[in-house]
Amino acid sequence: RTTGGRRAMAMLEQLAGLSPGAPAQLRPGKTIGEGGMGIIRLAEQTALGRTVAVKTLKADRGDDAAALDLLREAWVTGALEHPNIVPVHHVGLDDDGRPLIVLKRIEGVVWHDILEDAELVAARFGATDLLAWNLGILLQVLNAVRFAHSRGIIHRDLKPANVMIGEFGEVY
């Protein structure tokens, strides 16, 4: 393992010692997304009475490498405080001792799903020029990418399917 990997695994052990009650503060809800490594579910963060998104590892990804990848994602994303980057609220462990990330819940749509739907974009966001609207979304995405690059971070899976448009047109 690398020095960073050893540090991350030590952090996992520290989380295990510090957060035995943390999962109880999350009341799980329905699954809203799934990727190659993880599952994203809605949950109620009971202490604050709000709905959040919780990313956990898939059941078949319980190895140290997957845990390290999820922790890296949390730390990198959590360090990038920017209006177009989804905020990380908490990092903890699930009931099985695997890492989880508590993120802001984005109520909206995936950009990919509305990219070419002029009627839906007009009805939902009031945009009359689909190209101009999409360019505006792209500019906000590029602003977030530029910010990440200024911090030495490169997003390796940038595509419209990984961009969310919130109910009021906010871009993540």
mmCIF file of C-alpha atoms in Angstrom:
data_model
loop_
_atom_site.group_PDB
_atom_site.id
_atom_site.type_symbol
_atom_site.label_atom_id
_atom_site.label_comp_id
_atom_site.label_asym_id
_atom_site.label_seq_id
_atom_site.Cartn_x
_atom_site.Cartn_y
_atom_site.Cartn_z
ATOM 1 C CA ARG A 1 0.000 0.000 0.000
ATOM 2 C CA THR A 2 0.985 3.584 -0.547
ATOM 3 C CA THR A 3 1.503 6.007 2.304
ATOM 4 C CA GLY A 4 -1.854 7.593 1.410
ATOM 5 C CA GLY A 5 -3.480 4.167 1.390
ATOM 6 C CA ARG A 6 -2.100 3.345 4.832
ATOM 7 C CA ARG A 7 -3.296 6.710 6.115
ATOM 8 C CA ALA A 8 -6.751 6.100 4.664
ATOM 9 C CA MET A 9 -7.040 2.661 6.209
ATOM 10 C CA ALA A 10 -5.951 4.129 9.559
ATOM 11 C CA MET A 11 -8.729 6.694 9.122
ATOM 12 C CA LEU A 12 -11.213 3.847 8.568
ATOM 13 C CA GLU A 13 -10.104 2.287 11.847
ATOM 14 C CA GLN A 14 -10.450 5.663 13.555
ATOM 15 C CA LEU A 15 -13.963 6.079 12.130
ATOM 16 C CA ALA A 16 -14.859 2.645 13.440
ATOM 17 C CA GLY A 17 -13.824 3.765 16.921
ATOM 18 C CA LEU A 18 -15.560 7.141 16.757
ATOM 19 C CA SER A 19 -18.849 6.596 15.008
ATOM 20 C CA PRO A 20 -20.711 3.576 16.335
ATOM 21 C CA GLY A 21 -23.924 5.620 16.544
ATOM 22 C CA ALA A 22 -23.552 7.508 13.255
ATOM 23 C CA PRO A 23 -25.479 5.071 11.031
ATOM 24 C CA ALA A 24 -28.404 5.260 13.465
ATOM 25 C CA GLN A 25 -28.694 8.967 12.604
ATOM 26 C CA LEU A 26 -29.546 7.986 9.034
ATOM 27 C CA ARG A 27 -32.924 6.466 8.267
ATOM 28 C CA PRO A 28 -32.409 4.747 4.884
ATOM 29 C CA GLY A 29 -34.736 5.284 1.968
ATOM 30 C CA LYS A 30 -34.981 4.187 -1.636
ATOM 31 C CA THR A 31 -32.088 3.645 -4.026
ATOM 32 C CA ILE A 32 -31.730 6.543 -6.468
ATOM 33 C CA GLY A 33 -28.563 5.590 -8.325
ATOM 34 C CA GLU A 34 -25.996 2.922 -8.920
ATOM 35 C CA GLY A 35 -22.547 2.916 -10.464
ATOM 36 C CA GLY A 36 -19.743 0.451 -10.905
ATOM 37 C CA MET A 37 -18.554 0.771 -7.322
ATOM 38 C CA GLY A 38 -21.375 2.223 -5.275
ATOM 39 C CA ILE A 39 -25.048 2.648 -4.586
ATOM 40 C CA ILE A 40 -26.694 5.973 -3.776
ATOM 41 C CA ARG A 41 -29.757 5.945 -1.558
ATOM 42 C CA LEU A 42 -31.920 8.635 -0.085
ATOM 43 C CA ALA A 43 -31.872 8.823 3.697
ATOM 44 C CA GLU A 44 -33.268 11.037 6.382
ATOM 45 C CA GLN A 45 -30.538 12.615 8.462
ATOM 46 C CA THR A 46 -32.610 12.475 11.639
ATOM 47 C CA ALA A 47 -30.519 14.883 13.721
ATOM 48 C CA LEU A 48 -31.211 17.663 11.213
ATOM 49 C CA GLY A 49 -34.534 16.446 9.805
ATOM 50 C CA ARG A 50 -33.358 16.626 6.220
ATOM 51 C CA THR A 51 -33.153 14.277 3.292
ATOM 52 C CA VAL A 52 -29.650 13.475 2.092
ATOM 53 C CA ALA A 53 -28.013 11.168 -0.436
ATOM 54 C CA VAL A 54 -25.863 8.386 1.012
ATOM 55 C CA LYS A 55 -23.255 6.664 -1.130
ATOM 56 C CA THR A 56 -22.094 3.227 -0.005
ATOM 57 C CA LEU A 57 -20.173 0.388 -1.582
ATOM 58 C CA LYS A 58 -22.001 -2.370 -3.402
ATOM 59 C CA ALA A 59 -22.212 -5.616 -1.436
ATOM 60 C CA ASP A 60 -19.676 -7.300 -3.730
ATOM 61 C CA ARG A 61 -17.166 -4.433 -3.284
ATOM 62 C CA GLY A 62 -16.266 -4.926 0.356
ATOM 63 C CA ASP A 63 -12.490 -5.040 -0.175
ATOM 64 C CA ASP A 64 -9.962 -2.538 1.169
ATOM 65 C CA ALA A 65 -9.249 -1.138 -2.298
ATOM 66 C CA ALA A 66 -12.908 -0.249 -2.860
ATOM 67 C CA ALA A 67 -13.145 1.292 0.622
ATOM 68 C CA LEU A 68 -10.056 3.359 -0.120
ATOM 69 C CA ASP A 69 -11.514 4.537 -3.448
ATOM 70 C CA LEU A 70 -14.741 5.641 -1.757
ATOM 71 C CA LEU A 71 -12.828 7.461 0.978
ATOM 72 C CA ARG A 72 -10.658 9.229 -1.602
ATOM 73 C CA GLU A 73 -13.789 10.340 -3.423
ATOM 74 C CA ALA A 74 -15.206 11.725 -0.176
ATOM 75 C CA TRP A 75 -12.020 13.545 0.769
ATOM 76 C CA VAL A 76 -11.432 15.022 -2.671
ATOM 77 C CA THR A 77 -15.048 16.113 -3.115
ATOM 78 C CA GLY A 78 -15.264 17.361 0.463
ATOM 79 C CA ALA A 79 -12.181 19.523 -0.020
ATOM 80 C CA LEU A 80 -13.649 21.196 -3.120
ATOM 81 C CA GLU A 81 -16.117 23.725 -1.748
ATOM 82 C CA HIS A 82 -17.665 25.267 -4.839
ATOM 83 C CA PRO A 83 -21.258 26.155 -5.815
ATOM 84 C CA ASN A 84 -21.232 23.602 -8.659
ATOM 85 C CA ILE A 85 -19.767 20.684 -6.682
ATOM 86 C CA VAL A 86 -22.053 18.534 -4.536
ATOM 87 C CA PRO A 87 -21.259 19.177 -0.854
ATOM 88 C CA VAL A 88 -20.169 16.303 1.379
ATOM 89 C CA HIS A 89 -21.908 16.475 4.775
ATOM 90 C CA HIS A 90 -20.342 13.502 6.546
ATOM 91 C CA VAL A 91 -18.094 10.471 6.158
ATOM 92 C CA GLY A 92 -18.772 7.486 8.358
ATOM 93 C CA LEU A 93 -19.282 3.758 8.448
ATOM 94 C CA ASP A 94 -22.371 1.717 7.713
ATOM 95 C CA ASP A 95 -23.655 -1.062 9.967
ATOM 96 C CA ASP A 96 -21.200 -3.482 8.334
ATOM 97 C CA GLY A 97 -18.198 -1.237 9.019
ATOM 98 C CA ARG A 98 -17.813 -0.112 5.416
ATOM 99 C CA PRO A 99 -17.388 3.577 4.537
ATOM 100 C CA LEU A 100 -20.297 5.767 3.531
ATOM 101 C CA ILE A 101 -20.520 9.321 2.258
ATOM 102 C CA VAL A 102 -23.422 11.589 3.187
ATOM 103 C CA LEU A 103 -23.986 14.131 0.414
ATOM 104 C CA LYS A 104 -26.399 16.934 -0.336
ATOM 105 C CA ARG A 105 -29.476 15.550 -2.019
ATOM 106 C CA ILE A 106 -29.931 17.124 -5.424
ATOM 107 C CA GLU A 107 -33.575 17.380 -6.403
ATOM 108 C CA GLY A 108 -33.585 17.653 -10.148
ATOM 109 C CA VAL A 109 -32.668 15.864 -13.328
ATOM 110 C CA VAL A 110 -29.604 14.453 -15.003
ATOM 111 C CA TRP A 111 -28.391 16.821 -17.739
ATOM 112 C CA HIS A 112 -28.021 13.916 -20.170
ATOM 113 C CA ASP A 113 -31.758 13.175 -19.870
ATOM 114 C CA ILE A 114 -32.844 16.675 -20.940
ATOM 115 C CA LEU A 115 -29.945 17.744 -23.150
ATOM 116 C CA GLU A 116 -31.988 17.563 -26.367
ATOM 117 C CA ASP A 117 -35.509 18.109 -25.018
ATOM 118 C CA ALA A 118 -36.330 21.723 -25.883
ATOM 119 C CA GLU A 119 -39.956 21.430 -24.711
ATOM 120 C CA LEU A 120 -39.040 20.047 -21.301
ATOM 121 C CA VAL A 121 -36.244 22.587 -20.791
ATOM 122 C CA ALA A 122 -38.615 25.415 -21.755
ATOM 123 C CA ALA A 123 -41.372 24.145 -19.457
ATOM 124 C CA ARG A 124 -39.125 23.381 -16.519
ATOM 125 C CA PHE A 125 -36.523 26.164 -16.695
ATOM 126 C CA GLY A 126 -38.127 28.797 -18.937
ATOM 127 C CA ALA A 127 -35.382 28.564 -21.559
ATOM 128 C CA THR A 128 -36.459 29.444 -25.072
ATOM 129 C CA ASP A 129 -33.131 28.701 -26.770
ATOM 130 C CA LEU A 130 -31.975 25.136 -26.058
ATOM 131 C CA LEU A 131 -28.451 25.696 -27.393
ATOM 132 C CA ALA A 132 -27.926 28.817 -25.297
ATOM 133 C CA TRP A 133 -29.307 27.031 -22.218
ATOM 134 C CA ASN A 134 -27.004 24.035 -22.732
ATOM 135 C CA LEU A 135 -24.019 26.339 -23.236
ATOM 136 C CA GLY A 136 -24.884 28.036 -19.945
ATOM 137 C CA ILE A 137 -24.918 24.642 -18.215
ATOM 138 C CA LEU A 138 -21.599 23.749 -19.857
ATOM 139 C CA LEU A 139 -20.038 26.999 -18.650
ATOM 140 C CA GLN A 140 -21.019 26.184 -15.062
ATOM 141 C CA VAL A 141 -19.577 22.670 -15.427
ATOM 142 C CA LEU A 142 -16.367 24.151 -16.812
ATOM 143 C CA ASN A 143 -16.231 26.605 -13.913
ATOM 144 C CA ALA A 144 -16.339 23.670 -11.455
ATOM 145 C CA VAL A 145 -13.704 21.785 -13.477
ATOM 146 C CA ARG A 146 -11.468 24.849 -13.575
ATOM 147 C CA PHE A 147 -11.792 25.182 -9.807
ATOM 148 C CA ALA A 148 -10.928 21.495 -9.311
ATOM 149 C CA HIS A 149 -7.932 21.847 -11.645
ATOM 150 C CA SER A 150 -6.715 24.817 -9.625
ATOM 151 C CA ARG A 151 -6.585 22.435 -6.649
ATOM 152 C CA GLY A 152 -4.744 19.724 -8.610
ATOM 153 C CA ILE A 153 -7.832 17.537 -9.130
ATOM 154 C CA ILE A 154 -8.830 16.039 -12.479
ATOM 155 C CA HIS A 155 -12.324 14.613 -12.987
ATOM 156 C CA ARG A 156 -11.827 11.427 -14.980
ATOM 157 C CA ASP A 157 -15.459 10.723 -15.870
ATOM 158 C CA LEU A 158 -16.900 14.058 -16.981
ATOM 159 C CA LYS A 159 -20.049 13.604 -19.080
ATOM 160 C CA PRO A 160 -23.648 14.892 -19.142
ATOM 161 C CA ALA A 161 -24.793 11.741 -17.302
ATOM 162 C CA ASN A 162 -22.697 12.888 -14.309
ATOM 163 C CA VAL A 163 -24.135 16.414 -14.179
ATOM 164 C CA MET A 164 -27.281 17.191 -12.195
ATOM 165 C CA ILE A 165 -29.544 20.166 -12.822
ATOM 166 C CA GLY A 166 -31.439 21.180 -9.695
ATOM 167 C CA GLU A 167 -35.065 22.306 -9.548
ATOM 168 C CA PHE A 168 -34.062 25.970 -9.821
ATOM 169 C CA GLY A 169 -31.436 25.487 -12.542
ATOM 170 C CA GLU A 170 -28.461 25.018 -10.221
ATOM 171 C CA VAL A 171 -25.741 22.849 -11.771
ATOM 172 C CA TYR A 172 -23.773 20.148 -9.924
#
